[in-house]
Short mmCIF file of N, CA and C in Angstrom, two decimals:
data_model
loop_
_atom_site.label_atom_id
_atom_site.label_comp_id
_atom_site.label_asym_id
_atom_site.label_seq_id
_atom_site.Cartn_x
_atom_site.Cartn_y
_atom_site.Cartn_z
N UNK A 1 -15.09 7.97 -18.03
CA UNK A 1 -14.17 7.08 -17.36
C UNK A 1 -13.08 7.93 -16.70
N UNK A 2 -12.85 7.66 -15.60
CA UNK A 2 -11.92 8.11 -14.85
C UNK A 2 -10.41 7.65 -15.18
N UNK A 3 -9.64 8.21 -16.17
CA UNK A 3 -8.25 7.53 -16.66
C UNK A 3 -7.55 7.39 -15.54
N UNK A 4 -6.66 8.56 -14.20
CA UNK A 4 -6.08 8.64 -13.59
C UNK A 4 -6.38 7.24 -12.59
N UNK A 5 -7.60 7.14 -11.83
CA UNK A 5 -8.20 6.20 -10.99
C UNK A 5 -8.13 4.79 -11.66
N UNK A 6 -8.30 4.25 -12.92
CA UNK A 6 -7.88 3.52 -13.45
C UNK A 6 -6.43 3.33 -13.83
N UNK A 7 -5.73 3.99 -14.44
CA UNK A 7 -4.13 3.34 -14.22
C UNK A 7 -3.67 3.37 -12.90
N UNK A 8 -3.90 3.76 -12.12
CA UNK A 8 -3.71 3.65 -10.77
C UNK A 8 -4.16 1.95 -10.18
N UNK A 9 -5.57 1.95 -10.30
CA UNK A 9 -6.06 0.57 -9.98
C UNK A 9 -5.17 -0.95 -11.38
N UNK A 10 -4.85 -0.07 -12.37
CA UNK A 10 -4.12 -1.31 -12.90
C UNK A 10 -2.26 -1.14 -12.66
N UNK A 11 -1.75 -0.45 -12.36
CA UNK A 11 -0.99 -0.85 -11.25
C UNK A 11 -0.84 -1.12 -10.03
N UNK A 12 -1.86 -1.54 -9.53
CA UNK A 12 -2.16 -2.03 -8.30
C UNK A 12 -2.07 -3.39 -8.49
N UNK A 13 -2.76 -3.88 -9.91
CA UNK A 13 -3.20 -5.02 -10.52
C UNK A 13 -1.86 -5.57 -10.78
N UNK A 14 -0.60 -4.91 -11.05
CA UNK A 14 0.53 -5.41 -12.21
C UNK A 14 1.44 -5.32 -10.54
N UNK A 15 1.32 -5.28 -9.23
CA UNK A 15 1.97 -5.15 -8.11
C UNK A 15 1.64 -6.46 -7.46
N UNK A 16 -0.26 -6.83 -7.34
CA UNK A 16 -0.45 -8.28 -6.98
C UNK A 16 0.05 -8.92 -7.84
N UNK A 17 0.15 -8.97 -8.95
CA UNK A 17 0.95 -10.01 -10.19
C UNK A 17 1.77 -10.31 -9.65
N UNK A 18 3.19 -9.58 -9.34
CA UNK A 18 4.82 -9.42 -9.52
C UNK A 18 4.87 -10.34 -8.12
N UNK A 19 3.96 -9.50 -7.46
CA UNK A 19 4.06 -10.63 -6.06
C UNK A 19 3.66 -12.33 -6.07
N UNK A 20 2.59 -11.83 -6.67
CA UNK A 20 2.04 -13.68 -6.96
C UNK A 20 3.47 -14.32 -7.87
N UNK A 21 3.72 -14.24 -8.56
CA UNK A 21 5.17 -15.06 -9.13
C UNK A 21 6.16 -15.28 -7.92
N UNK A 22 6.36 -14.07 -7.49
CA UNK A 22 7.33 -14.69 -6.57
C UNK A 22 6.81 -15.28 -5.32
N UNK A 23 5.37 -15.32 -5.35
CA UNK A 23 4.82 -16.43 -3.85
C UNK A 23 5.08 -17.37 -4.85
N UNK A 24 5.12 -17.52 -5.83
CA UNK A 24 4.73 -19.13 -6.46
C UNK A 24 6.25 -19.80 -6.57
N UNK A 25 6.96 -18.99 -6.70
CA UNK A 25 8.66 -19.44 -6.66
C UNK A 25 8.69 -20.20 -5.65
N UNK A 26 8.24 -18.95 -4.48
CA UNK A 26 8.56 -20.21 -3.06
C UNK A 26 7.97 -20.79 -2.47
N UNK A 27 6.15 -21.23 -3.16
CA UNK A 27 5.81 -22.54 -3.03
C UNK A 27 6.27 -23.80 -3.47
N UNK A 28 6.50 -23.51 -4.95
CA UNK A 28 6.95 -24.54 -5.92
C UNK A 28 8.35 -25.08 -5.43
N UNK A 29 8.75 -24.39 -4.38
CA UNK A 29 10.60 -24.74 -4.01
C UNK A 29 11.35 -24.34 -5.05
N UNK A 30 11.43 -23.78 -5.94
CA UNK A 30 12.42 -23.27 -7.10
C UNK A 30 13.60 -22.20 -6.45
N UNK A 31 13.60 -22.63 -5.18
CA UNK A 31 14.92 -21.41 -4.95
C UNK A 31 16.31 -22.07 -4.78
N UNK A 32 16.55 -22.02 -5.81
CA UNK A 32 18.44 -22.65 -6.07
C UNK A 32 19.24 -21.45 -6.43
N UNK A 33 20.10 -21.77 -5.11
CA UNK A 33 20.97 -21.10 -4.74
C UNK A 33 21.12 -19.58 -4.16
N UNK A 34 21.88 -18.66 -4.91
CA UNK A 34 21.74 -17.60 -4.15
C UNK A 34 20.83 -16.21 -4.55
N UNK A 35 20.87 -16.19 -6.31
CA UNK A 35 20.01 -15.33 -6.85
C UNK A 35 19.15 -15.75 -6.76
N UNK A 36 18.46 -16.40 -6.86
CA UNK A 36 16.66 -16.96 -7.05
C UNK A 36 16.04 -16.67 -5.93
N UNK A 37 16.47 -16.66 -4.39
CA UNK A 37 16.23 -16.10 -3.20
C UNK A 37 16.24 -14.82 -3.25
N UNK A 38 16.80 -13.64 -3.87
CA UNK A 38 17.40 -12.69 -3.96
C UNK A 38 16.32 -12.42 -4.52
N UNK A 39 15.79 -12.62 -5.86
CA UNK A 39 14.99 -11.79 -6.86
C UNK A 39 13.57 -11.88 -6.19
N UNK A 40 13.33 -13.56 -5.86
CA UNK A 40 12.42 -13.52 -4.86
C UNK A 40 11.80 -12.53 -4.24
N UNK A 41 12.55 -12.33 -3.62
CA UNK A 41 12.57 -10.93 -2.56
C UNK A 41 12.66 -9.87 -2.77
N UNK A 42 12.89 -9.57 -3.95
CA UNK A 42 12.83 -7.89 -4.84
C UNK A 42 11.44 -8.55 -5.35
N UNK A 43 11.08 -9.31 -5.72
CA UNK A 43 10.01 -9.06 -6.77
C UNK A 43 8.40 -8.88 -5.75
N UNK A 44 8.61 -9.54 -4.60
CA UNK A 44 7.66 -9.20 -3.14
C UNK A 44 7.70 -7.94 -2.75
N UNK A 45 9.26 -7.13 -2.54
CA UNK A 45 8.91 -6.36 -1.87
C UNK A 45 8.87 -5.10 -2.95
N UNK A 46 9.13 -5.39 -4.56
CA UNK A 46 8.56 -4.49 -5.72
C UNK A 46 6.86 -4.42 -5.95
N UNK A 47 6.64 -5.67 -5.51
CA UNK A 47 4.98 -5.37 -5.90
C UNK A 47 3.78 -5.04 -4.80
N UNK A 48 4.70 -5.47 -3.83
CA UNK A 48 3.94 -4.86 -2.09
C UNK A 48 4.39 -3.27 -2.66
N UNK A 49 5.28 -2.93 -2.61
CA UNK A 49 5.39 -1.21 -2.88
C UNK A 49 4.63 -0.75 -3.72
N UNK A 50 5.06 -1.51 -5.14
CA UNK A 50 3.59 -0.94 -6.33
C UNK A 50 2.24 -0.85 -6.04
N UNK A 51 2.16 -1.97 -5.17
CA UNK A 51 0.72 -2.11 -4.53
C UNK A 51 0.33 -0.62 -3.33
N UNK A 52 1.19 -0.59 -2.76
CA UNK A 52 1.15 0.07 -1.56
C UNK A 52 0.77 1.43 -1.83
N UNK A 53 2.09 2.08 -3.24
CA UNK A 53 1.90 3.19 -3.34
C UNK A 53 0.58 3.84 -4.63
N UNK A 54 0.48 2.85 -5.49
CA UNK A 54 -0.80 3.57 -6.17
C UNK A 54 -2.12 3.60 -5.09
N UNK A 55 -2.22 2.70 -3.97
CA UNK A 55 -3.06 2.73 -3.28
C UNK A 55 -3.52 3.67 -2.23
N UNK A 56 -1.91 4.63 -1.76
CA UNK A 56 -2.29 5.56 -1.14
C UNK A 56 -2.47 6.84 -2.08
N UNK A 57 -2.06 6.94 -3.38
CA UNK A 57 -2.39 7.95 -4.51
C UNK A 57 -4.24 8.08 -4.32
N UNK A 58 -4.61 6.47 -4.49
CA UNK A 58 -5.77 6.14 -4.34
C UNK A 58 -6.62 7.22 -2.92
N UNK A 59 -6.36 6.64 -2.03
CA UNK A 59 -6.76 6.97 -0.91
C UNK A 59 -6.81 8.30 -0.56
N UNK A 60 -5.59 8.94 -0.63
CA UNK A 60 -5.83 10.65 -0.72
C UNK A 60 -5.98 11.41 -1.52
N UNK A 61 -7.20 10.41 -2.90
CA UNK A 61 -7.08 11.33 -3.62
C UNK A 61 -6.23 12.39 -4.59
N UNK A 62 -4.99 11.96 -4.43
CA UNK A 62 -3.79 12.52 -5.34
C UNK A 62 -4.19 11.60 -6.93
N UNK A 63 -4.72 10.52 -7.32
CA UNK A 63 -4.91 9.89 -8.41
C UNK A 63 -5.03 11.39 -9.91
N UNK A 64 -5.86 12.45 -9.28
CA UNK A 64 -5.69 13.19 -10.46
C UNK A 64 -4.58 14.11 -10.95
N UNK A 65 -4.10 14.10 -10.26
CA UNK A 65 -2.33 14.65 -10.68
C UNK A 65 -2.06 13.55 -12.16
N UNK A 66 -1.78 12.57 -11.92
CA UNK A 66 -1.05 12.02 -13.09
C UNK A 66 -2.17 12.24 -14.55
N UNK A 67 -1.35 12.87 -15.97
CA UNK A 67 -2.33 12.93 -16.59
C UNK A 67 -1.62 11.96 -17.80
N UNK A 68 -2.57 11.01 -18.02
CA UNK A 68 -2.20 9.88 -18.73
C UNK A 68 -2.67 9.83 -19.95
N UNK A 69 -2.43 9.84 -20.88
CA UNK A 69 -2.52 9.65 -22.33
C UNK A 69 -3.04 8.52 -22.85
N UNK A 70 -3.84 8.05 -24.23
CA UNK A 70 -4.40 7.18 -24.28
C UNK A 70 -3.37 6.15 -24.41
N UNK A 71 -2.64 6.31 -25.07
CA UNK A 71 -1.24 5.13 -25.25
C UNK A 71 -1.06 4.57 -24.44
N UNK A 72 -0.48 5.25 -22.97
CA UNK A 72 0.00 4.71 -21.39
C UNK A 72 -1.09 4.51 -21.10
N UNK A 73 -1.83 4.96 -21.26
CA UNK A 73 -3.43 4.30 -20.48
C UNK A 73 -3.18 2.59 -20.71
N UNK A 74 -3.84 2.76 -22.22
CA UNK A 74 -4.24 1.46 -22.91
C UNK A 74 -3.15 0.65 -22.14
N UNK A 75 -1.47 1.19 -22.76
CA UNK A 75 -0.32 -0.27 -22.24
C UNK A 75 -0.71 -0.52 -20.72
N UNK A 76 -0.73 0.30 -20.15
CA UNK A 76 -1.32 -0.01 -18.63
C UNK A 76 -2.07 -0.78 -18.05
N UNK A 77 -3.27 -0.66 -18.74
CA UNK A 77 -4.35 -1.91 -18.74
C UNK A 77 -4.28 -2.80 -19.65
N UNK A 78 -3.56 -3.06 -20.64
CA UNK A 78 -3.32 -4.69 -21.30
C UNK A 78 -2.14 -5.06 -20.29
N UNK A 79 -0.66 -4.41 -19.54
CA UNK A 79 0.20 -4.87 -19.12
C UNK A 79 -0.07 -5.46 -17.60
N UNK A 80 -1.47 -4.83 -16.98
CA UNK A 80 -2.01 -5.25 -15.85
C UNK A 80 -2.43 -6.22 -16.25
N UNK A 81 -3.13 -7.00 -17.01
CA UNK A 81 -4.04 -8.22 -17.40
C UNK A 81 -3.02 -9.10 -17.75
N UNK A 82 -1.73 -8.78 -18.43
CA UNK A 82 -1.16 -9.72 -18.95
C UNK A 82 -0.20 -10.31 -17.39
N UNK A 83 0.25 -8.79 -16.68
CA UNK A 83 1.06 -9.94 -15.78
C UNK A 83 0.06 -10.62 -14.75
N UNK A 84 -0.95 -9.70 -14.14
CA UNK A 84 -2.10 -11.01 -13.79
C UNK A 84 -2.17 -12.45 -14.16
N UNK A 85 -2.19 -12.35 -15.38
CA UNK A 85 -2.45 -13.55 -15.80
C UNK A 85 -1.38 -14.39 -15.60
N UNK A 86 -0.23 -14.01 -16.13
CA UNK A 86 0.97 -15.15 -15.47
C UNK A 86 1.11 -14.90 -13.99
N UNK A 87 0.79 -14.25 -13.08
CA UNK A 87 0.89 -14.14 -11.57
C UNK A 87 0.30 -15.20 -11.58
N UNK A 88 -1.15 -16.18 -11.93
CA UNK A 88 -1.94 -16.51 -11.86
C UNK A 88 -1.44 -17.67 -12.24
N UNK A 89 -1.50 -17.84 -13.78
CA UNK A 89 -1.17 -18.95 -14.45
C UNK A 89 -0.03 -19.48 -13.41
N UNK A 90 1.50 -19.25 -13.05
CA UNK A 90 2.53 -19.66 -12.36
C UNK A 90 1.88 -19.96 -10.64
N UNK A 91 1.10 -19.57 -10.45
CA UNK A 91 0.57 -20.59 -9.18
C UNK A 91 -0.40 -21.36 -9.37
N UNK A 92 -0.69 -21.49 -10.77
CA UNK A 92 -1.45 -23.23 -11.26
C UNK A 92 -0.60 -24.35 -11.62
N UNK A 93 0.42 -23.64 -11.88
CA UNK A 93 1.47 -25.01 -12.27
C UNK A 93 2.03 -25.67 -11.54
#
């Protein structure tokens, strides 16, 4: 198994998450007042970046530089699945 290429692809995973919550904020209309617009918008343009940048690690091949340990591995891939899942779950509700 390729560790580096995998925590890479599960922060890619934990970047569509962060974003999906905050598309679901501003489907659902939940933006009252002035912070909730605000975080909104950090939490889009935090997970477009997360997304963005493990993806060009991806792309040029830099993925084997980072050397990841089984610990950060593992939290990596349960913390990708878990915010998936509420990215997910919060645009079913």
């Amino acid at each position: 198994m390729n560790r580096p290429f995998v925590y890479h692809v599960s922060q890619m995973v934990v970047g569509v998450g962060l974003a999906l919550i905050a598309v679901s904020n501003v489907v659902t209309d939940d933006l009252d007042g002035f912070v909730m617009p605000v975080s909104t918008a950090l939490l889009i343009v935090g997970g477009v970046g997360i997304l963005l940048g493990n993806g060009y690690h991806i792309l040029n091949e830099n993925a084997d530089r980072v050397d990841v340990g089984p610990v950060s591995f593992w939290l990596s891939v349960v913390a990708a699945v878990l915010v998936l899942l509420a990215g997910v779950l919060s645009l079913a509700v």
